[in-house]
Amino acid sequence: MIKSNNMYDLLDYHNIQNDFTDNEYVQTMKEKLVELLKSYGAYGEIVEYYMTPFAVTFVVDPDSGESIKEFKRLRVDLEVHMAWPIEIVNIVEKEGVFGIVVKRWERPLIGLRDIMESDEFINSGYEIPIAAGMDVLGKPLIFDLAKTPHLLVAGTTGSGKSIFLNDIIMSILLNKTPEEVQLMMVDPKRVEFGAYNGIPHLSKPVIYDIREAVNAVKWLDAEMVVRYNTFVKYNAKDIDAYNMAADEDNKSPRIVMIIDEYMELMYQPESEFEELIQRISRMARASGIHLVLATQRPSKDVITSNIKANIPCRASFTVVDWRESKTILDRTGAEKLLGNGDMLYSEGSAAIPVHAQAAYVSYEEIDRVIDAVRKN
Ligand SMILES: Nc1ncnc2c1ncn2[C@@H]1O[C@H](COP(=O)(O)OP(=O)(O)OP(=O)(O)O)[C@@H](O)[C@H]1O
Ligand SMILES: [Mg+2]
């Protein structure tokens, strides 16, 4: 349950008006685009458009016989003529049409607060709602970490992974009590999560040491088995059923473990990290244990086929090349993202990824929230 929430006052508005939400400007852009398409042989009609502060998406209904591939071939030409970065995307919600996304070079921030105060977030009914960002149609991107139930995050250095992990943590701190969700954080780079030490949602201090991190994952595996046995005693098929049956003092919180750069854990001798992840991710949905694993290096030895098979949900920021994009998303495209939180979010290799701008949250906002939850 989301508390009706004056905690959101701890966050800033980053609302910035600009050309891309100016109807007249976008109208001019549309006319130019229509003309361009015509000059290439009138492939289809622009039937509507969506404005967001960071991009405008023109929805194209292609003439019969035309495919998205043919439009994709025009991308570079369109880019040159329009003088904006352009992307041709499938639009998840709409059949048969696709989008020409014109992106700003300098995109304004999409604030976490704007997403959290959206109707979609407030009325999501999700158990662990995560305010992730805004998609290229201007719709908030929100997911339920309880259902996901795990997430792989990839992207080169500076692409926006850590801010995104902070979006996840903030979504939990501002909407879930420590009795509902406990966090575990691993930060081998020792730069990101230190400030969270001492908050009631953190069952153990932030872990920096790789060997300790492996031990924490082992502990999580053991905890899963303990839970499993307890649930059996209560005849409960999963954590929700168990928490309904258990009395107030015995309820189990969900546990979310966040690892900002898990690559080194893979390389620890005899750590069995991959095996542990495989075990945990298989059984975790029922036991209420969730993993969020991030890496700079989405190569096949880090995002192995075993890990992929067990964690279908992925968020990709800019990656180095199409091979890396294929490794993380099972398709190309992430290599063309612009950085600074430009991302593709996919709930499985068969699903069309949602193209979105990740929500921004500053370290000042994070500090305010930490102070507030410490005092609660
Ligand atoms: N959602 C976002 N909106 C706007 N700017 C962003 C966003 N995410 C990241 N940035 C910008 O990019 C910078 C780097 O982001 P971040 O620290 O999340 O990168 P990273 O992927 O974790 O990099 P590294 O792998 O080096 O840790 C931020 O300081 C910020 O300026
Ligand atoms: Mg980082």
CSV table of C-alpha atoms and ligand atoms in Angstrom, one decimal:
chain,number,residue,atom,x,y,z
A,1,MET,CA,0.0,0.0,0.0
A,2,ILE,CA,1.2,3.4,-0.8
A,3,LYS,CA,0.9,5.8,2.0
A,4,SER,CA,-0.7,9.1,1.0
A,5,ASN,CA,2.5,10.7,1.2
A,6,ASN,CA,3.9,14.0,2.4
A,7,MET,CA,7.3,12.3,2.2
A,8,TYR,CA,7.3,13.3,-1.5
A,9,ASP,CA,7.9,16.9,-0.3
A,10,LEU,CA,11.5,15.8,0.4
A,11,LEU,CA,12.0,15.5,-3.4
A,12,ASP,CA,12.4,18.4,-5.8
A,13,TYR,CA,10.4,19.2,-8.9
A,14,HIS,CA,12.6,19.3,-12.0
A,15,ASN,CA,9.8,20.3,-14.3
A,16,ILE,CA,11.4,22.3,-17.1
A,17,GLN,CA,9.4,23.8,-19.9
A,18,ASN,CA,11.1,23.8,-23.3
A,19,ASP,CA,10.6,23.7,-27.0
A,20,PHE,CA,9.7,20.1,-27.0
A,21,THR,CA,6.5,20.7,-25.0
A,22,ASP,CA,5.6,23.7,-27.2
A,23,ASN,CA,2.8,22.8,-29.6
A,24,GLU,CA,3.8,25.3,-32.3
A,25,TYR,CA,7.4,24.2,-32.4
A,26,VAL,CA,6.4,20.6,-32.6
A,27,GLN,CA,3.9,21.4,-35.4
A,28,THR,CA,6.7,22.9,-37.4
A,29,MET,CA,8.9,19.9,-36.7
A,30,LYS,CA,6.0,17.6,-37.9
A,31,GLU,CA,5.6,19.5,-41.1
A,32,LYS,CA,9.3,19.2,-41.8
A,33,LEU,CA,9.2,15.5,-41.1
A,34,VAL,CA,6.1,14.9,-43.4
A,35,GLU,CA,7.9,16.8,-46.2
A,36,LEU,CA,11.0,14.7,-45.7
A,37,LEU,CA,9.1,11.4,-45.7
A,38,LYS,CA,7.4,12.5,-48.9
A,39,SER,CA,10.6,13.3,-50.5
A,40,TYR,CA,11.7,9.8,-49.8
A,41,GLY,CA,8.5,8.5,-51.5
A,42,ALA,CA,5.6,8.9,-49.0
A,43,TYR,CA,6.0,5.8,-47.0
A,44,GLY,CA,3.2,6.5,-44.5
A,45,GLU,CA,1.2,9.0,-42.6
A,46,ILE,CA,1.9,10.7,-39.3
A,47,VAL,CA,-1.3,10.0,-37.4
A,48,GLU,CA,-0.5,11.6,-34.0
A,49,TYR,CA,2.4,12.7,-31.9
A,50,TYR,CA,3.3,12.7,-28.2
A,51,MET,CA,5.3,15.4,-26.5
A,52,THR,CA,7.6,14.8,-23.6
A,53,PRO,CA,10.1,17.2,-22.2
A,54,PHE,CA,13.0,15.1,-23.7
A,55,ALA,CA,11.6,13.8,-27.0
A,56,VAL,CA,8.7,14.1,-29.4
A,57,THR,CA,7.4,10.8,-30.8
A,58,PHE,CA,5.6,11.0,-34.1
A,59,VAL,CA,3.4,8.0,-34.7
A,60,VAL,CA,3.6,6.7,-38.3
A,61,ASP,CA,1.0,4.5,-39.9
A,62,PRO,CA,2.9,3.0,-42.7
A,63,ASP,CA,1.5,2.4,-46.2
A,64,SER,CA,0.7,-1.2,-46.8
A,65,GLY,CA,3.8,-3.1,-47.7
A,66,GLU,CA,6.1,-0.8,-45.8
A,67,SER,CA,7.8,-2.1,-42.8
A,68,ILE,CA,9.6,-0.6,-39.9
A,69,LYS,CA,12.9,-1.9,-41.4
A,70,GLU,CA,12.5,0.4,-44.4
A,71,PHE,CA,12.0,3.4,-42.1
A,72,LYS,CA,15.0,2.4,-40.0
A,73,ARG,CA,17.1,2.7,-43.1
A,74,LEU,CA,16.1,6.3,-43.3
A,75,ARG,CA,17.2,7.1,-39.8
A,76,VAL,CA,20.5,8.7,-40.6
A,77,ASP,CA,19.1,10.8,-43.4
A,78,LEU,CA,16.3,12.0,-41.1
A,79,GLU,CA,18.8,12.8,-38.5
A,80,VAL,CA,20.9,15.0,-40.8
A,81,HIS,CA,17.9,16.9,-42.1
A,82,MET,CA,16.1,17.4,-38.9
A,83,ALA,CA,19.3,18.1,-37.0
A,84,TRP,CA,18.2,16.1,-34.0
A,85,PRO,CA,19.0,12.6,-32.9
A,86,ILE,CA,16.3,10.2,-34.2
A,87,GLU,CA,15.2,6.8,-33.3
A,88,ILE,CA,12.7,4.5,-35.0
A,89,VAL,CA,10.9,2.4,-32.4
A,90,ASN,CA,8.1,0.0,-32.1
A,91,ILE,CA,5.4,1.3,-29.9
A,92,VAL,CA,4.4,-1.3,-27.4
A,93,GLU,CA,0.8,-0.1,-26.9
A,94,LYS,CA,-0.1,0.2,-30.5
A,95,GLU,CA,-0.4,-2.4,-33.2
A,96,GLY,CA,0.8,-1.8,-36.8
A,97,VAL,CA,2.2,1.6,-36.2
A,98,PHE,CA,5.6,2.7,-35.1
A,99,GLY,CA,7.3,5.8,-33.7
A,100,ILE,CA,9.8,8.3,-35.1
A,101,VAL,CA,11.3,9.6,-31.9
A,102,VAL,CA,13.1,12.9,-32.2
A,103,LYS,CA,15.3,13.3,-29.2
A,104,ARG,CA,16.8,16.5,-27.7
A,105,TRP,CA,20.5,16.7,-27.5
A,106,GLU,CA,20.3,18.3,-24.1
A,107,ARG,CA,17.5,16.7,-22.4
A,108,PRO,CA,15.9,18.2,-19.3
A,109,LEU,CA,15.6,16.1,-16.2
A,110,ILE,CA,12.6,13.9,-15.5
A,111,GLY,CA,12.3,14.2,-11.8
A,112,LEU,CA,11.5,11.2,-9.6
A,113,ARG,CA,8.9,13.3,-7.9
A,114,ASP,CA,7.0,13.9,-11.1
A,115,ILE,CA,6.7,10.2,-11.7
A,116,MET,CA,5.8,9.4,-8.1
A,117,GLU,CA,3.1,12.0,-8.1
A,118,SER,CA,1.5,10.7,-11.3
A,119,ASP,CA,-1.9,9.0,-11.2
A,120,GLU,CA,-0.4,5.9,-12.7
A,121,PHE,CA,2.0,5.6,-9.7
A,122,ILE,CA,-0.4,6.5,-7.0
A,123,ASN,CA,-3.1,4.2,-8.3
A,124,SER,CA,-0.8,1.4,-9.5
A,125,GLY,CA,-1.9,-1.0,-6.8
A,126,TYR,CA,1.6,-2.6,-7.0
A,127,GLU,CA,3.1,-4.2,-4.0
A,128,ILE,CA,6.6,-2.7,-4.5
A,129,PRO,CA,6.0,0.1,-7.0
A,130,ILE,CA,9.1,1.5,-8.7
A,131,ALA,CA,9.0,4.9,-10.3
A,132,ALA,CA,11.5,4.3,-13.1
A,133,GLY,CA,11.1,7.1,-15.6
A,134,MET,CA,9.0,8.4,-18.5
A,135,ASP,CA,8.5,6.6,-21.8
A,136,VAL,CA,8.8,8.3,-25.2
A,137,LEU,CA,5.0,8.6,-25.3
A,138,GLY,CA,5.1,10.7,-22.1
A,139,LYS,CA,3.7,7.9,-19.9
A,140,PRO,CA,5.3,7.1,-16.5
A,141,LEU,CA,7.3,3.9,-16.5
A,142,ILE,CA,6.4,2.1,-13.4
A,143,PHE,CA,6.9,-1.5,-12.5
A,144,ASP,CA,6.2,-3.9,-9.6
A,145,LEU,CA,9.5,-5.3,-8.2
A,146,ALA,CA,7.4,-7.9,-6.4
A,147,LYS,CA,6.3,-9.3,-9.8
A,148,THR,CA,9.4,-8.5,-11.9
A,149,PRO,CA,10.8,-10.2,-9.6
A,150,HIS,CA,14.5,-9.6,-10.4
A,151,LEU,CA,16.2,-7.1,-12.6
A,152,LEU,CA,19.4,-6.9,-14.6
A,153,VAL,CA,20.8,-3.5,-15.3
A,154,ALA,CA,23.6,-2.7,-17.7
A,155,GLY,CA,25.3,0.3,-19.3
A,156,THR,CA,28.7,1.9,-19.8
A,157,THR,CA,30.3,4.1,-17.2
A,158,GLY,CA,28.3,7.3,-16.7
A,159,SER,CA,25.2,6.0,-18.5
A,160,GLY,CA,22.9,6.3,-15.5
A,161,LYS,CA,22.9,2.9,-13.7
A,162,SER,CA,23.5,4.2,-10.2
A,163,ILE,CA,20.9,6.9,-10.5
A,164,PHE,CA,18.5,4.3,-11.6
A,165,LEU,CA,19.4,2.1,-8.7
A,166,ASN,CA,18.8,5.1,-6.4
A,167,ASP,CA,15.3,5.5,-8.1
A,168,ILE,CA,14.6,2.0,-7.0
A,169,ILE,CA,15.8,2.5,-3.5
A,170,MET,CA,14.0,5.9,-3.2
A,171,SER,CA,10.8,4.3,-4.4
A,172,ILE,CA,11.1,1.7,-1.6
A,173,LEU,CA,12.1,4.1,1.1
A,174,LEU,CA,9.3,6.6,0.3
A,175,ASN,CA,6.5,4.0,-0.1
A,176,LYS,CA,7.3,0.9,2.0
A,177,THR,CA,8.0,0.5,5.7
A,178,PRO,CA,11.0,-1.4,7.0
A,179,GLU,CA,8.6,-4.1,8.1
A,180,GLU,CA,7.4,-4.5,4.5
A,181,VAL,CA,10.7,-4.3,2.6
A,182,GLN,CA,14.2,-4.8,3.8
A,183,LEU,CA,17.2,-3.8,1.6
A,184,MET,CA,20.6,-5.2,1.2
A,185,MET,CA,23.2,-3.2,-0.7
A,186,VAL,CA,26.5,-4.3,-2.2
A,187,ASP,CA,28.8,-1.6,-3.5
A,188,PRO,CA,32.2,-3.0,-4.6
A,189,LYS,CA,33.2,0.3,-6.0
A,190,ARG,CA,32.6,1.9,-2.6
A,191,VAL,CA,31.2,5.1,-4.1
A,192,GLU,CA,27.5,4.8,-4.2
A,193,PHE,CA,25.5,3.6,-1.2
A,194,GLY,CA,27.5,4.6,1.9
A,195,ALA,CA,25.0,7.3,2.9
A,196,TYR,CA,22.3,4.7,3.4
A,197,ASN,CA,24.0,3.2,6.4
A,198,GLY,CA,21.8,3.4,9.5
A,199,ILE,CA,18.4,3.5,7.9
A,200,PRO,CA,15.9,1.1,9.3
A,201,HIS,CA,15.3,-0.5,5.9
A,202,LEU,CA,18.9,-1.8,5.8
A,203,SER,CA,19.2,-5.2,7.5
A,204,LYS,CA,23.0,-5.2,7.3
A,205,PRO,CA,25.4,-2.3,6.7
A,206,VAL,CA,26.3,-1.6,3.1
A,207,ILE,CA,28.7,-4.3,1.9
A,208,TYR,CA,31.9,-3.2,0.1
A,209,ASP,CA,34.1,-6.2,0.4
A,210,ILE,CA,33.7,-8.8,-2.4
A,211,ARG,CA,34.1,-11.8,-0.1
A,212,GLU,CA,31.6,-10.4,2.3
A,213,ALA,CA,29.3,-9.8,-0.6
A,214,VAL,CA,29.5,-13.4,-1.6
A,215,ASN,CA,28.7,-14.4,2.0
A,216,ALA,CA,25.7,-12.1,2.0
A,217,VAL,CA,24.4,-13.9,-1.1
A,218,LYS,CA,25.0,-17.2,0.7
A,219,TRP,CA,23.1,-15.9,3.7
A,220,LEU,CA,20.2,-14.9,1.3
A,221,ASP,CA,20.2,-18.4,-0.1
A,222,ALA,CA,20.0,-19.8,3.4
A,223,GLU,CA,17.2,-17.4,4.4
A,224,MET,CA,15.3,-18.5,1.4
A,225,VAL,CA,15.4,-22.1,2.5
A,226,VAL,CA,14.4,-21.1,6.1
A,227,ARG,CA,11.4,-19.2,4.6
A,228,TYR,CA,10.5,-22.0,2.4
A,229,ASN,CA,10.3,-24.4,5.3
A,230,THR,CA,8.3,-21.9,7.5
A,231,PHE,CA,5.8,-21.3,4.7
A,232,VAL,CA,5.3,-25.1,4.3
A,233,LYS,CA,4.5,-25.3,8.0
A,234,TYR,CA,1.8,-22.7,7.5
A,235,ASN,CA,0.6,-24.3,4.4
A,236,ALA,CA,1.3,-21.1,2.5
A,237,LYS,CA,2.3,-21.2,-1.1
A,238,ASP,CA,4.1,-17.9,-1.0
A,239,ILE,CA,5.1,-14.9,1.1
A,240,ASP,CA,1.8,-13.2,0.7
A,241,ALA,CA,-0.2,-16.2,1.8
A,242,TYR,CA,2.2,-16.7,4.7
A,243,ASN,CA,2.0,-13.0,5.8
A,244,MET,CA,-1.8,-13.3,5.8
A,245,ALA,CA,-1.7,-16.3,8.1
A,246,ALA,CA,1.2,-15.3,10.4
A,247,ASP,CA,0.5,-13.1,13.4
A,248,GLU,CA,1.8,-9.5,13.5
A,249,ASP,CA,5.2,-10.4,15.1
A,250,ASN,CA,6.1,-13.2,12.7
A,251,LYS,CA,5.5,-11.6,9.4
A,252,SER,CA,8.3,-11.7,6.8
A,253,PRO,CA,9.5,-8.6,5.0
A,254,ARG,CA,10.4,-8.9,1.4
A,255,ILE,CA,14.1,-8.5,0.9
A,256,VAL,CA,15.6,-6.6,-2.0
A,257,MET,CA,19.3,-7.1,-2.7
A,258,ILE,CA,20.9,-4.5,-4.9
A,259,ILE,CA,24.4,-5.0,-6.3
A,260,ASP,CA,26.0,-2.1,-8.0
A,261,GLU,CA,28.6,-3.9,-10.2
A,262,TYR,CA,28.4,-7.7,-9.7
A,263,MET,CA,31.1,-8.6,-12.2
A,264,GLU,CA,33.8,-9.2,-9.6
A,265,LEU,CA,31.5,-11.5,-7.7
A,266,MET,CA,31.4,-13.7,-10.8
A,267,TYR,CA,35.2,-14.0,-10.7
A,268,GLN,CA,35.7,-14.9,-7.1
A,269,PRO,CA,37.2,-18.4,-6.9
A,270,GLU,CA,34.8,-21.0,-5.6
A,271,SER,CA,32.2,-18.3,-4.8
A,272,GLU,CA,29.5,-20.2,-6.7
A,273,PHE,CA,28.0,-16.8,-7.2
A,274,GLU,CA,26.3,-17.8,-10.5
A,275,GLU,CA,24.9,-21.0,-9.0
A,276,LEU,CA,23.6,-19.1,-6.0
A,277,ILE,CA,22.0,-16.5,-8.2
A,278,GLN,CA,20.4,-19.2,-10.2
A,279,ARG,CA,19.0,-20.9,-7.1
A,280,ILE,CA,17.8,-17.7,-5.5
A,281,SER,CA,16.2,-16.3,-8.6
A,282,ARG,CA,14.3,-19.5,-9.3
A,283,MET,CA,12.7,-19.8,-5.9
A,284,ALA,CA,12.6,-16.1,-4.9
A,285,ARG,CA,9.3,-15.1,-6.3
A,286,ALA,CA,7.5,-17.2,-3.7
A,287,SER,CA,9.9,-16.4,-0.9
A,288,GLY,CA,9.8,-12.6,-1.4
A,289,ILE,CA,13.5,-12.2,-2.2
A,290,HIS,CA,14.4,-9.9,-5.1
A,291,LEU,CA,17.7,-9.3,-6.8
A,292,VAL,CA,18.8,-6.2,-8.7
A,293,LEU,CA,22.1,-6.8,-10.4
A,294,ALA,CA,24.0,-4.0,-12.3
A,295,THR,CA,27.1,-4.2,-14.5
A,296,GLN,CA,29.2,-1.9,-16.7
A,297,ARG,CA,30.2,-4.9,-18.7
A,298,PRO,CA,27.3,-6.7,-20.4
A,299,SER,CA,29.5,-9.3,-21.9
A,300,LYS,CA,28.7,-13.0,-22.2
A,301,ASP,CA,31.0,-13.9,-19.3
A,302,VAL,CA,29.2,-11.5,-16.9
A,303,ILE,CA,25.6,-11.8,-18.2
A,304,THR,CA,25.8,-15.6,-18.7
A,305,SER,CA,23.1,-17.6,-20.3
A,306,ASN,CA,22.2,-19.0,-16.8
A,307,ILE,CA,21.8,-15.6,-15.3
A,308,LYS,CA,19.8,-14.4,-18.3
A,309,ALA,CA,17.5,-17.4,-18.2
A,310,ASN,CA,16.7,-16.7,-14.6
A,311,ILE,CA,16.3,-12.9,-14.7
A,312,PRO,CA,14.2,-12.0,-17.7
A,313,CYS,CA,13.6,-8.4,-16.8
A,314,ARG,CA,16.3,-6.0,-18.0
A,315,ALA,CA,17.1,-2.3,-18.0
A,316,SER,CA,19.8,-1.2,-20.4
A,317,PHE,CA,21.4,2.2,-20.6
A,318,THR,CA,24.0,3.0,-23.4
A,319,VAL,CA,26.3,0.1,-24.2
A,320,VAL,CA,29.4,0.0,-26.2
A,321,ASP,CA,28.2,-1.9,-29.3
A,322,TRP,CA,25.3,-3.9,-30.7
A,323,ARG,CA,26.8,-7.1,-29.4
A,324,GLU,CA,26.5,-5.9,-25.8
A,325,SER,CA,23.0,-4.8,-26.6
A,326,LYS,CA,22.2,-8.3,-27.8
A,327,THR,CA,23.6,-9.7,-24.6
A,328,ILE,CA,21.5,-7.6,-22.3
A,329,LEU,CA,18.3,-7.2,-24.3
A,330,ASP,CA,18.5,-10.0,-26.9
A,331,ARG,CA,18.3,-7.3,-29.6
A,332,THR,CA,20.2,-4.3,-30.9
A,333,GLY,CA,19.4,-0.7,-30.1
A,334,ALA,CA,21.0,0.0,-26.7
A,335,GLU,CA,24.2,1.0,-28.4
A,336,LYS,CA,22.3,4.0,-29.9
A,337,LEU,CA,21.1,5.4,-26.6
A,338,LEU,CA,22.3,8.9,-25.7
A,339,GLY,CA,23.5,8.4,-22.1
A,340,ASN,CA,22.3,10.4,-19.0
A,341,GLY,CA,19.5,8.0,-18.2
A,342,ASP,CA,18.3,7.2,-21.8
A,343,MET,CA,17.2,3.6,-21.5
A,344,LEU,CA,15.4,0.6,-22.8
A,345,TYR,CA,13.4,-1.5,-20.3
A,346,SER,CA,12.3,-5.0,-21.2
A,347,GLU,CA,10.2,-7.5,-19.3
A,348,GLY,CA,11.4,-10.5,-21.3
A,349,SER,CA,13.2,-11.2,-24.5
A,350,ALA,CA,9.9,-11.7,-26.4
A,351,ALA,CA,8.6,-8.3,-25.3
A,352,ILE,CA,9.3,-5.1,-27.1
A,353,PRO,CA,11.4,-2.9,-24.9
A,354,VAL,CA,10.0,0.3,-23.6
A,355,HIS,CA,12.1,3.3,-24.5
A,356,ALA,CA,12.3,5.7,-21.6
A,357,GLN,CA,14.1,8.4,-19.8
A,358,ALA,CA,15.1,7.3,-16.4
A,359,ALA,CA,13.9,9.4,-13.5
A,360,TYR,CA,16.5,11.7,-12.0
A,361,VAL,CA,17.1,12.0,-8.3
A,362,SER,CA,19.9,14.2,-6.9
A,363,TYR,CA,22.2,13.3,-4.0
A,364,GLU,CA,20.7,16.2,-2.0
A,365,GLU,CA,17.2,14.7,-2.4
A,366,ILE,CA,18.6,11.3,-1.4
A,367,ASP,CA,20.2,12.8,1.8
A,368,ARG,CA,16.9,14.5,2.8
A,369,VAL,CA,15.0,11.2,2.4
A,370,ILE,CA,17.7,9.3,4.4
A,371,ASP,CA,17.5,11.9,7.2
A,372,ALA,CA,13.7,11.5,7.3
A,373,VAL,CA,13.6,7.7,7.4
A,374,ARG,CA,16.3,7.6,10.0
A,375,LYS,CA,14.1,9.7,12.3
A,376,ASN,CA,10.9,7.8,11.7
B,1,LIG,N1,18.1,9.7,-15.2
B,1,LIG,C1,19.0,10.6,-15.4
B,1,LIG,N2,18.6,11.8,-15.8
B,1,LIG,C2,19.6,12.8,-16.1
B,1,LIG,N3,20.9,12.7,-15.9
B,1,LIG,C3,21.3,11.5,-15.5
B,1,LIG,C4,20.4,10.4,-15.3
B,1,LIG,N4,21.2,9.3,-14.9
B,1,LIG,C5,22.4,9.7,-14.9
B,1,LIG,N5,22.6,11.0,-15.3
B,1,LIG,C6,23.8,11.8,-15.4
B,1,LIG,O1,24.9,10.9,-15.6
B,1,LIG,C7,25.8,10.9,-14.5
B,1,LIG,C8,26.3,9.5,-14.3
B,1,LIG,O2,25.3,8.7,-13.8
B,1,LIG,P1,25.5,7.4,-13.0
B,1,LIG,O3,26.4,7.7,-11.8
B,1,LIG,O4,24.2,6.8,-12.6
B,1,LIG,O5,26.3,6.5,-14.0
B,1,LIG,P2,26.7,4.9,-13.9
B,1,LIG,O6,26.1,4.2,-15.0
B,1,LIG,O7,26.4,4.4,-12.5
B,1,LIG,O8,28.3,5.0,-14.1
B,1,LIG,P3,29.4,4.1,-13.4
B,1,LIG,O9,29.4,2.8,-14.1
B,1,LIG,O10,30.7,4.8,-13.7
B,1,LIG,O11,29.1,3.9,-12.0
B,1,LIG,C9,25.0,11.5,-13.4
B,1,LIG,O12,25.9,12.2,-12.5
B,1,LIG,C10,24.1,12.5,-14.1
B,1,LIG,O13,24.8,13.7,-14.4
B,2,MG,MG,27.6,3.8,-10.9
